Amino acid sequence: MIEVESKYWSPGNDKVEKALIRLGAKKIAEETMEDVYFSHPGRDFGKTDEALRLRKKADEVELSYKGPRMKMERAKAREEINLKIDNALTAQRIIERLGFTEVCVVKKLRKSYHLDRLRIDVDDVEGLGEFVELEILTESPDRSEELFELATKELSLERLEPKTYLELILEHKR
Amino acid sequence: MIEVESKYWSPGNDKVEKALIRLGAKKIAEETMEDVYFSHPGRDFGKTDEALRLRKKADEVELSYKGPRMKMERAKAREEINLKIDNALTAQRIIERLGFTEVCVVKKLRKSYHLDRLRIDVDDVEGLGEFVELEILTESPDRSEELFELATKELSLERLEPKTYLELILEHKR
């Protein structure tokens, strides 16, 4: 599966959530996430545009590999492989013994909605601000742009942010 | 925790199991295991004496990192970090995307016993033969040798094999 996603600076998360409810979107989750990103011992993930992420939620831990972004007009698509694991600390120890290094931690409160085939994440990212992510898991990425265009209009999303939270936070730190 | 272990060529698994039962050992498992070993993209695990292993059992998958062996007179001790995961195929895909390569698969039938603080694995390894492994998970490795000595006498274990199954199979292939 390919994850096609598009991120926008939020015109105000309260406003976006109200619009979502008006449109009949279904709230599926509200959770705090702590994402730990790692650098590779022999590869510059910044250059290869990959990522290794350990995501800690209240009741679940997930290890994810993200492949290079394929650019589209309004969105980006990338391979994403997600693995459920039973212990964040143990996973991090294995990852670090293999030579990977913790680069950055991204903390956010995410409220997630379903609207048709879209998943919409309303994010409040620590140290960065409010964002809205539109996402489709699909096998044919090209047909998703239309759906994204509709949603951005309905939700007043205007300021596209092509960078990942990781990139934004690393820039912010410099 | 440190895993202290000692491996012997079996004088016959049937004979060993009979002796174990006579000694009052408790059988705790009988399972088929498929262990996939990986090479590191930037490090020679053969030289650093580390290992990354994905173990598939009937109802469980485990990812393990094993650190370099510390040599003792009759045993070897090494750090072992084990992580339960929910899907072997997904894990292998992430590992391979990160540049690790499958080196070897070791298949065995393992019957496991507890005898005092010892764990005893009676193994039938595909392509290699029968072995008996003695193991203690401990924080003070030095006090385990005594227990090992006793067990080897009782079980008629005489031919110590310091190499791992991975090393034996790789040698066998050459």
mmCIF file of C-alpha atoms in Angstrom:
data_model
loop_
_atom_site.group_PDB
_atom_site.id
_atom_site.type_symbol
_atom_site.label_atom_id
_atom_site.label_comp_id
_atom_site.label_asym_id
_atom_site.label_seq_id
_atom_site.Cartn_x
_atom_site.Cartn_y
_atom_site.Cartn_z
ATOM 1 C CA MET A 1 0.000 0.000 0.000
ATOM 2 C CA ILE A 2 1.081 3.563 -0.693
ATOM 3 C CA GLU A 3 0.336 6.351 1.743
ATOM 4 C CA VAL A 4 -0.641 9.517 -0.101
ATOM 5 C CA GLU A 5 -0.711 12.512 2.166
ATOM 6 C CA SER A 6 -0.882 16.247 2.184
ATOM 7 C CA LYS A 7 -0.182 18.557 5.097
ATOM 8 C CA TYR A 8 -1.524 22.065 5.661
ATOM 9 C CA TRP A 9 -1.003 24.707 8.298
ATOM 10 C CA SER A 10 -4.283 24.757 10.185
ATOM 11 C CA PRO A 11 -6.565 27.787 9.971
ATOM 12 C CA GLY A 12 -7.407 26.875 13.593
ATOM 13 C CA ASN A 13 -8.016 23.321 14.774
ATOM 14 C CA ASP A 14 -11.319 24.234 16.456
ATOM 15 C CA LYS A 15 -12.615 25.654 13.198
ATOM 16 C CA VAL A 16 -11.445 22.623 11.215
ATOM 17 C CA GLU A 17 -13.073 20.179 13.628
ATOM 18 C CA LYS A 18 -16.352 22.069 13.489
ATOM 19 C CA ALA A 19 -16.270 21.905 9.683
ATOM 20 C CA LEU A 20 -15.497 18.195 9.812
ATOM 21 C CA ILE A 21 -18.459 17.483 12.060
ATOM 22 C CA ARG A 22 -20.692 19.581 9.801
ATOM 23 C CA LEU A 23 -19.539 17.498 6.818
ATOM 24 C CA GLY A 24 -20.434 14.273 8.620
ATOM 25 C CA ALA A 25 -16.887 13.138 9.355
ATOM 26 C CA LYS A 26 -16.543 10.426 11.964
ATOM 27 C CA LYS A 27 -14.083 10.919 14.802
ATOM 28 C CA ILE A 28 -12.025 7.744 15.150
ATOM 29 C CA ALA A 29 -9.323 8.633 17.671
ATOM 30 C CA GLU A 30 -7.851 11.259 19.943
ATOM 31 C CA GLU A 31 -4.409 10.402 21.182
ATOM 32 C CA THR A 32 -1.075 11.726 22.276
ATOM 33 C CA MET A 33 1.831 10.451 20.199
ATOM 34 C CA GLU A 34 5.523 10.521 20.828
ATOM 35 C CA ASP A 35 7.505 9.816 17.675
ATOM 36 C CA VAL A 36 11.187 8.993 17.988
ATOM 37 C CA TYR A 37 13.166 9.322 14.750
ATOM 38 C CA PHE A 38 16.493 7.619 14.135
ATOM 39 C CA SER A 39 19.420 8.174 11.822
ATOM 40 C CA HIS A 40 20.910 5.232 9.911
ATOM 41 C CA PRO A 41 24.472 4.081 10.720
ATOM 42 C CA GLY A 42 25.555 4.028 7.086
ATOM 43 C CA ARG A 43 23.096 6.118 5.137
ATOM 44 C CA ASP A 44 22.039 9.768 5.298
ATOM 45 C CA PHE A 45 18.262 9.509 5.656
ATOM 46 C CA GLY A 46 18.071 13.259 4.964
ATOM 47 C CA LYS A 47 19.497 12.589 1.491
ATOM 48 C CA THR A 48 17.777 9.267 0.768
ATOM 49 C CA ASP A 49 14.492 10.729 2.073
ATOM 50 C CA GLU A 50 13.723 7.728 4.244
ATOM 51 C CA ALA A 51 12.730 7.544 7.887
ATOM 52 C CA LEU A 52 12.748 5.070 10.746
ATOM 53 C CA ARG A 53 10.220 5.984 13.399
ATOM 54 C CA LEU A 54 9.226 4.513 16.744
ATOM 55 C CA ARG A 55 5.745 5.749 17.640
ATOM 56 C CA LYS A 56 4.570 5.529 21.244
ATOM 57 C CA LYS A 57 0.886 5.901 21.994
ATOM 58 C CA ALA A 58 -0.901 5.305 25.299
ATOM 59 C CA ASP A 59 -1.654 1.658 24.568
ATOM 60 C CA GLU A 60 0.369 0.782 21.479
ATOM 61 C CA VAL A 61 3.859 0.974 20.067
ATOM 62 C CA GLU A 62 4.625 0.897 16.372
ATOM 63 C CA LEU A 63 7.837 0.770 14.373
ATOM 64 C CA SER A 64 7.633 2.312 10.912
ATOM 65 C CA TYR A 65 9.833 2.562 7.870
ATOM 66 C CA LYS A 66 8.998 5.328 5.428
ATOM 67 C CA GLY A 67 10.390 5.286 1.914
ATOM 68 C CA PRO A 68 11.333 8.255 -0.290
ATOM 69 C CA ARG A 69 8.541 10.683 -1.182
ATOM 70 C CA MET A 70 7.211 10.629 -4.712
ATOM 71 C CA LYS A 71 6.122 14.151 -5.484
ATOM 72 C CA MET A 72 2.668 14.922 -6.789
ATOM 73 C CA GLU A 73 1.050 18.297 -7.401
ATOM 74 C CA ARG A 74 -0.681 18.734 -4.059
ATOM 75 C CA ALA A 75 0.371 15.666 -2.175
ATOM 76 C CA LYS A 76 3.237 13.330 -1.559
ATOM 77 C CA ALA A 77 3.171 9.569 -1.726
ATOM 78 C CA ARG A 78 5.552 7.260 0.060
ATOM 79 C CA GLU A 79 5.824 3.645 1.004
ATOM 80 C CA GLU A 80 5.054 3.064 4.646
ATOM 81 C CA ILE A 81 5.629 -0.209 6.498
ATOM 82 C CA ASN A 82 4.191 -0.414 9.998
ATOM 83 C CA LEU A 83 4.962 -3.057 12.578
ATOM 84 C CA LYS A 84 3.207 -3.411 15.920
ATOM 85 C CA ILE A 85 5.605 -4.223 18.712
ATOM 86 C CA ASP A 86 5.119 -4.904 22.374
ATOM 87 C CA ASN A 87 7.700 -2.718 24.081
ATOM 88 C CA ALA A 88 9.120 0.670 23.079
ATOM 89 C CA LEU A 89 12.160 0.555 25.356
ATOM 90 C CA THR A 90 13.252 -2.875 24.133
ATOM 91 C CA ALA A 91 12.764 -1.845 20.513
ATOM 92 C CA GLN A 92 14.813 1.310 21.014
ATOM 93 C CA ARG A 93 17.620 -0.686 22.615
ATOM 94 C CA ILE A 94 17.801 -3.089 19.664
ATOM 95 C CA ILE A 95 17.706 -0.202 17.181
ATOM 96 C CA GLU A 96 20.516 1.597 19.001
ATOM 97 C CA ARG A 97 22.672 -1.531 19.342
ATOM 98 C CA LEU A 98 22.454 -1.808 15.540
ATOM 99 C CA GLY A 99 24.054 1.644 15.265
ATOM 100 C CA PHE A 100 20.998 3.804 14.676
ATOM 101 C CA THR A 101 20.915 7.048 16.666
ATOM 102 C CA GLU A 102 17.990 8.991 18.069
ATOM 103 C CA VAL A 103 17.747 12.239 16.129
ATOM 104 C CA CYS A 104 14.593 13.889 17.313
ATOM 105 C CA VAL A 105 11.357 13.380 19.225
ATOM 106 C CA VAL A 106 8.097 14.803 17.859
ATOM 107 C CA LYS A 107 5.217 15.050 20.328
ATOM 108 C CA LYS A 108 1.698 15.803 19.262
ATOM 109 C CA LEU A 109 -1.949 15.534 20.159
ATOM 110 C CA ARG A 110 -3.748 14.027 17.168
ATOM 111 C CA LYS A 111 -7.484 13.948 16.605
ATOM 112 C CA SER A 112 -8.363 11.682 13.695
ATOM 113 C CA TYR A 113 -11.449 11.656 11.515
ATOM 114 C CA HIS A 114 -12.775 9.590 8.644
ATOM 115 C CA LEU A 115 -14.547 11.348 5.796
ATOM 116 C CA ASP A 116 -15.335 9.059 2.868
ATOM 117 C CA ARG A 117 -12.055 7.354 1.959
ATOM 118 C CA LEU A 118 -10.042 10.171 3.515
ATOM 119 C CA ARG A 119 -8.399 10.112 6.878
ATOM 120 C CA ILE A 120 -7.976 13.564 8.358
ATOM 121 C CA ASP A 121 -5.604 14.173 11.255
ATOM 122 C CA VAL A 122 -5.991 17.390 13.209
ATOM 123 C CA ASP A 123 -2.610 17.810 14.886
ATOM 124 C CA ASP A 124 -1.262 20.027 17.622
ATOM 125 C CA VAL A 125 2.510 19.582 17.434
ATOM 126 C CA GLU A 126 4.645 20.578 20.406
ATOM 127 C CA GLY A 127 6.881 23.500 19.509
ATOM 128 C CA LEU A 128 5.500 23.856 15.972
ATOM 129 C CA GLY A 129 1.783 24.614 16.021
ATOM 130 C CA GLU A 130 -1.431 23.319 14.490
ATOM 131 C CA PHE A 131 -1.629 21.310 11.282
ATOM 132 C CA VAL A 132 -4.125 19.272 9.311
ATOM 133 C CA GLU A 133 -3.059 16.145 7.444
ATOM 134 C CA LEU A 134 -5.121 14.520 4.720
ATOM 135 C CA GLU A 135 -4.312 10.916 4.007
ATOM 136 C CA ILE A 136 -5.347 8.022 1.812
ATOM 137 C CA LEU A 137 -3.932 4.528 1.818
ATOM 138 C CA THR A 138 -4.283 3.401 -1.752
ATOM 139 C CA GLU A 139 -2.825 1.347 -4.551
ATOM 140 C CA SER A 140 -3.522 4.033 -7.169
ATOM 141 C CA PRO A 141 -2.136 7.339 -5.852
ATOM 142 C CA ASP A 142 -3.122 9.420 -8.922
ATOM 143 C CA ARG A 143 -6.845 9.342 -8.163
ATOM 144 C CA SER A 144 -6.468 10.828 -4.698
ATOM 145 C CA GLU A 145 -5.670 14.432 -5.720
ATOM 146 C CA GLU A 146 -9.267 15.168 -6.639
ATOM 147 C CA LEU A 147 -10.477 14.060 -3.218
ATOM 148 C CA PHE A 148 -7.796 16.162 -1.540
ATOM 149 C CA GLU A 149 -8.831 19.243 -3.531
ATOM 150 C CA LEU A 150 -12.415 18.925 -2.383
ATOM 151 C CA ALA A 151 -11.428 18.506 1.250
ATOM 152 C CA THR A 152 -9.041 21.479 1.295
ATOM 153 C CA LYS A 153 -11.839 23.734 0.011
ATOM 154 C CA GLU A 154 -14.349 22.516 2.580
ATOM 155 C CA LEU A 155 -11.847 22.843 5.425
ATOM 156 C CA SER A 156 -10.321 26.187 4.295
ATOM 157 C CA LEU A 157 -6.855 24.676 4.065
ATOM 158 C CA GLU A 158 -4.687 27.067 2.079
ATOM 159 C CA ARG A 159 -1.102 26.921 3.243
ATOM 160 C CA LEU A 160 0.422 23.658 2.034
ATOM 161 C CA GLU A 161 3.436 22.431 4.008
ATOM 162 C CA PRO A 162 5.467 19.927 2.007
ATOM 163 C CA LYS A 163 7.957 19.253 4.802
ATOM 164 C CA THR A 164 7.595 16.536 7.417
ATOM 165 C CA TYR A 165 7.297 17.376 11.121
ATOM 166 C CA LEU A 166 10.775 15.949 11.544
ATOM 167 C CA GLU A 167 12.195 18.358 8.955
ATOM 168 C CA LEU A 168 10.313 21.306 10.433
ATOM 169 C CA ILE A 169 11.544 20.563 13.944
ATOM 170 C CA LEU A 170 15.139 20.055 12.816
ATOM 171 C CA GLU A 171 14.995 23.395 10.940
ATOM 172 C CA HIS A 172 13.465 25.032 13.992
ATOM 173 C CA LYS A 173 16.344 23.797 16.146
ATOM 174 C CA ARG A 174 19.051 25.257 13.909
ATOM 175 C CA MET B 1 20.064 -9.591 31.805
ATOM 176 C CA ILE B 2 22.904 -11.675 30.475
ATOM 177 C CA GLU B 3 22.313 -14.983 28.757
ATOM 178 C CA VAL B 4 24.937 -17.519 29.783
ATOM 179 C CA GLU B 5 24.838 -20.586 27.618
ATOM 180 C CA SER B 6 26.735 -23.682 26.735
ATOM 181 C CA LYS B 7 26.117 -25.971 23.789
ATOM 182 C CA TYR B 8 27.010 -29.658 23.485
ATOM 183 C CA TRP B 9 26.702 -32.250 20.751
ATOM 184 C CA SER B 10 23.971 -34.528 21.983
ATOM 185 C CA PRO B 11 24.792 -38.122 23.003
ATOM 186 C CA GLY B 12 21.285 -38.840 21.602
ATOM 187 C CA ASN B 13 18.280 -36.640 22.282
ATOM 188 C CA ASP B 14 16.134 -39.576 23.427
ATOM 189 C CA LYS B 15 18.744 -40.508 26.015
ATOM 190 C CA VAL B 16 19.070 -36.900 27.208
ATOM 191 C CA GLU B 17 15.317 -36.471 27.566
ATOM 192 C CA LYS B 18 15.047 -39.680 29.562
ATOM 193 C CA ALA B 19 17.775 -38.456 31.901
ATOM 194 C CA LEU B 20 16.030 -35.087 32.258
ATOM 195 C CA ILE B 21 12.757 -36.714 33.235
ATOM 196 C CA ARG B 22 14.592 -38.952 35.729
ATOM 197 C CA LEU B 23 16.158 -35.830 37.287
ATOM 198 C CA GLY B 24 12.732 -34.247 37.693
ATOM 199 C CA ALA B 25 13.077 -31.648 34.914
ATOM 200 C CA LYS B 26 9.861 -30.036 33.782
ATOM 201 C CA LYS B 27 9.093 -29.922 30.067
ATOM 202 C CA ILE B 28 7.992 -26.398 29.194
ATOM 203 C CA ALA B 29 7.764 -26.382 25.410
ATOM 204 C CA GLU B 30 8.112 -28.337 22.206
ATOM 205 C CA GLU B 31 8.207 -26.180 19.124
ATOM 206 C CA THR B 32 9.508 -25.773 15.632
ATOM 207 C CA MET B 33 11.580 -22.647 15.113
ATOM 208 C CA GLU B 34 12.708 -20.927 11.981
ATOM 209 C CA ASP B 35 15.476 -18.427 12.666
ATOM 210 C CA VAL B 36 16.358 -15.906 9.978
ATOM 211 C CA TYR B 37 19.739 -14.217 10.446
ATOM 212 C CA PHE B 38 20.677 -10.916 8.833
ATOM 213 C CA SER B 39 23.908 -9.162 7.953
ATOM 214 C CA HIS B 40 24.353 -5.486 8.858
ATOM 215 C CA PRO B 41 24.650 -2.886 6.041
ATOM 216 C CA GLY B 42 27.761 -1.281 7.499
ATOM 217 C CA ARG B 43 29.279 -3.716 9.953
ATOM 218 C CA ASP B 44 30.650 -7.242 9.642
ATOM 219 C CA PHE B 45 28.652 -9.146 12.278
ATOM 220 C CA GLY B 46 31.092 -12.057 11.819
ATOM 221 C CA LYS B 47 33.881 -9.803 13.104
ATOM 222 C CA THR B 48 31.925 -7.848 15.730
ATOM 223 C CA ASP B 49 30.362 -11.122 16.933
ATOM 224 C CA GLU B 50 26.847 -9.720 16.967
ATOM 225 C CA ALA B 51 23.659 -11.130 15.492
ATOM 226 C CA LEU B 52 20.241 -9.922 14.392
ATOM 227 C CA ARG B 53 17.714 -12.725 14.357
ATOM 228 C CA LEU B 54 14.053 -13.006 13.426
ATOM 229 C CA ARG B 55 12.586 -16.092 15.096
ATOM 230 C CA LYS B 56 9.342 -17.551 13.783
ATOM 231 C CA LYS B 57 7.431 -20.010 15.940
ATOM 232 C CA ALA B 58 3.936 -21.387 15.356
ATOM 233 C CA ASP B 59 2.212 -18.665 17.363
ATOM 234 C CA GLU B 60 4.865 -16.039 18.014
ATOM 235 C CA VAL B 61 7.473 -13.936 16.271
ATOM 236 C CA GLU B 62 10.473 -12.450 18.021
ATOM 237 C CA LEU B 63 13.231 -10.087 16.930
ATOM 238 C CA SER B 64 16.499 -10.465 18.803
ATOM 239 C CA TYR B 65 19.791 -8.663 19.003
ATOM 240 C CA LYS B 66 22.715 -10.651 20.380
ATOM 241 C CA GLY B 67 25.852 -8.901 21.529
ATOM 242 C CA PRO B 68 29.450 -10.147 21.387
ATOM 243 C CA ARG B 69 30.227 -13.323 23.350
ATOM 244 C CA MET B 70 32.227 -12.989 26.542
ATOM 245 C CA LYS B 71 34.204 -16.175 26.888
ATOM 246 C CA MET B 72 34.116 -18.245 30.035
ATOM 247 C CA GLU B 73 35.670 -21.631 30.716
ATOM 248 C CA ARG B 74 32.727 -23.838 29.796
ATOM 249 C CA ALA B 75 30.152 -21.347 28.667
ATOM 250 C CA LYS B 76 29.674 -18.129 26.791
ATOM 251 C CA ALA B 77 27.762 -15.099 27.966
ATOM 252 C CA ARG B 78 26.225 -12.502 25.714
ATOM 253 C CA GLU B 79 23.725 -9.736 25.913
ATOM 254 C CA GLU B 80 20.419 -10.704 24.383
ATOM 255 C CA ILE B 81 17.564 -8.287 23.708
ATOM 256 C CA ASN B 82 14.266 -9.860 22.652
ATOM 257 C CA LEU B 83 11.291 -8.051 21.202
ATOM 258 C CA LYS B 84 7.909 -9.636 20.517
ATOM 259 C CA ILE B 85 6.432 -8.474 17.242
ATOM 260 C CA ASP B 86 3.167 -9.200 15.516
ATOM 261 C CA ASN B 87 4.154 -10.043 11.957
ATOM 262 C CA ALA B 88 7.302 -11.731 10.611
ATOM 263 C CA LEU B 89 6.848 -10.646 7.002
ATOM 264 C CA THR B 90 6.376 -6.978 7.890
ATOM 265 C CA ALA B 91 9.378 -7.065 10.209
ATOM 266 C CA GLN B 92 11.557 -8.651 7.528
ATOM 267 C CA ARG B 93 10.499 -5.989 5.023
ATOM 268 C CA ILE B 94 11.466 -3.157 7.381
ATOM 269 C CA ILE B 95 14.786 -4.837 8.203
ATOM 270 C CA GLU B 96 15.586 -5.285 4.501
ATOM 271 C CA ARG B 97 14.574 -1.722 3.580
ATOM 272 C CA LEU B 98 17.134 -0.579 6.162
ATOM 273 C CA GLY B 99 19.834 -2.412 4.208
ATOM 274 C CA PHE B 100 20.132 -5.611 6.232
ATOM 275 C CA THR B 101 20.360 -8.806 4.174
ATOM 276 C CA GLU B 102 19.143 -12.308 4.928
ATOM 277 C CA VAL B 103 22.197 -14.499 5.424
ATOM 278 C CA CYS B 104 20.899 -17.826 6.561
ATOM 279 C CA VAL B 105 17.856 -19.670 7.916
ATOM 280 C CA VAL B 106 18.253 -22.160 10.767
ATOM 281 C CA LYS B 107 15.369 -24.575 11.297
ATOM 282 C CA LYS B 108 15.065 -26.741 14.358
ATOM 283 C CA LEU B 109 12.735 -28.705 16.571
ATOM 284 C CA ARG B 110 13.364 -27.605 20.160
ATOM 285 C CA LYS B 111 12.160 -29.367 23.277
ATOM 286 C CA SER B 112 12.712 -27.185 26.330
ATOM 287 C CA TYR B 113 13.013 -28.206 29.972
ATOM 288 C CA HIS B 114 13.444 -26.424 33.281
ATOM 289 C CA LEU B 115 15.728 -27.977 35.875
ATOM 290 C CA ASP B 116 16.313 -25.743 38.881
ATOM 291 C CA ARG B 117 17.472 -22.403 37.506
ATOM 292 C CA LEU B 118 18.669 -24.025 34.297
ATOM 293 C CA ARG B 119 16.864 -24.042 31.013
ATOM 294 C CA ILE B 120 17.794 -26.999 28.852
ATOM 295 C CA ASP B 121 17.004 -27.052 25.149
ATOM 296 C CA VAL B 122 17.118 -30.383 23.363
ATOM 297 C CA ASP B 123 17.531 -29.411 19.704
ATOM 298 C CA ASP B 124 17.268 -31.234 16.410
ATOM 299 C CA VAL B 125 18.760 -28.838 13.868
ATOM 300 C CA GLU B 126 17.997 -29.332 10.185
ATOM 301 C CA GLY B 127 21.170 -30.224 8.306
ATOM 302 C CA LEU B 128 23.364 -30.265 11.426
ATOM 303 C CA GLY B 129 22.191 -32.854 13.928
ATOM 304 C CA GLU B 130 21.254 -33.099 17.592
ATOM 305 C CA PHE B 131 22.455 -30.675 20.276
ATOM 306 C CA VAL B 132 21.765 -29.816 23.886
ATOM 307 C CA GLU B 133 21.916 -26.227 25.106
ATOM 308 C CA LEU B 134 22.183 -25.238 28.744
ATOM 309 C CA GLU B 135 21.127 -21.719 29.559
ATOM 310 C CA ILE B 136 20.756 -19.325 32.463
ATOM 311 C CA LEU B 137 19.486 -15.785 32.354
ATOM 312 C CA THR B 138 21.354 -14.063 35.134
ATOM 313 C CA GLU B 139 22.919 -10.861 36.344
ATOM 314 C CA SER B 140 25.983 -12.637 37.766
ATOM 315 C CA PRO B 141 27.353 -14.925 35.019
ATOM 316 C CA ASP B 142 30.301 -16.260 37.094
ATOM 317 C CA ARG B 143 28.114 -18.362 39.412
ATOM 318 C CA SER B 144 26.546 -20.337 36.578
ATOM 319 C CA GLU B 145 29.544 -22.530 35.665
ATOM 320 C CA GLU B 146 29.084 -24.770 38.686
ATOM 321 C CA LEU B 147 25.474 -25.478 37.738
ATOM 322 C CA PHE B 148 26.521 -26.205 34.162
ATOM 323 C CA GLU B 149 29.170 -28.685 35.339
ATOM 324 C CA LEU B 150 26.664 -30.639 37.344
ATOM 325 C CA ALA B 151 24.195 -30.790 34.476
ATOM 326 C CA THR B 152 26.742 -31.931 31.896
ATOM 327 C CA LYS B 153 27.703 -34.868 34.151
ATOM 328 C CA GLU B 154 24.129 -35.942 34.723
ATOM 329 C CA LEU B 155 23.253 -35.687 31.031
ATOM 330 C CA SER B 156 26.495 -37.229 29.707
ATOM 331 C CA LEU B 157 27.339 -34.131 27.703
ATOM 332 C CA GLU B 158 30.978 -34.356 26.689
ATOM 333 C CA ARG B 159 31.565 -32.657 23.366
ATOM 334 C CA LEU B 160 31.351 -28.899 23.872
ATOM 335 C CA GLU B 161 30.526 -26.871 20.752
ATOM 336 C CA PRO B 162 31.518 -23.216 21.156
ATOM 337 C CA LYS B 163 30.148 -22.161 17.768
ATOM 338 C CA THR B 164 26.627 -20.898 17.151
ATOM 339 C CA TYR B 165 24.230 -22.765 14.854
ATOM 340 C CA LEU B 166 24.612 -19.893 12.404
ATOM 341 C CA GLU B 167 28.396 -20.350 12.323
ATOM 342 C CA LEU B 168 28.098 -24.132 11.990
ATOM 343 C CA ILE B 169 25.655 -23.862 9.101
ATOM 344 C CA LEU B 170 27.714 -21.226 7.299
ATOM 345 C CA GLU B 171 30.808 -23.469 7.667
ATOM 346 C CA HIS B 172 28.808 -26.448 6.453
ATOM 347 C CA LYS B 173 27.780 -24.535 3.303
ATOM 348 C CA ARG B 174 31.354 -23.630 2.320
#
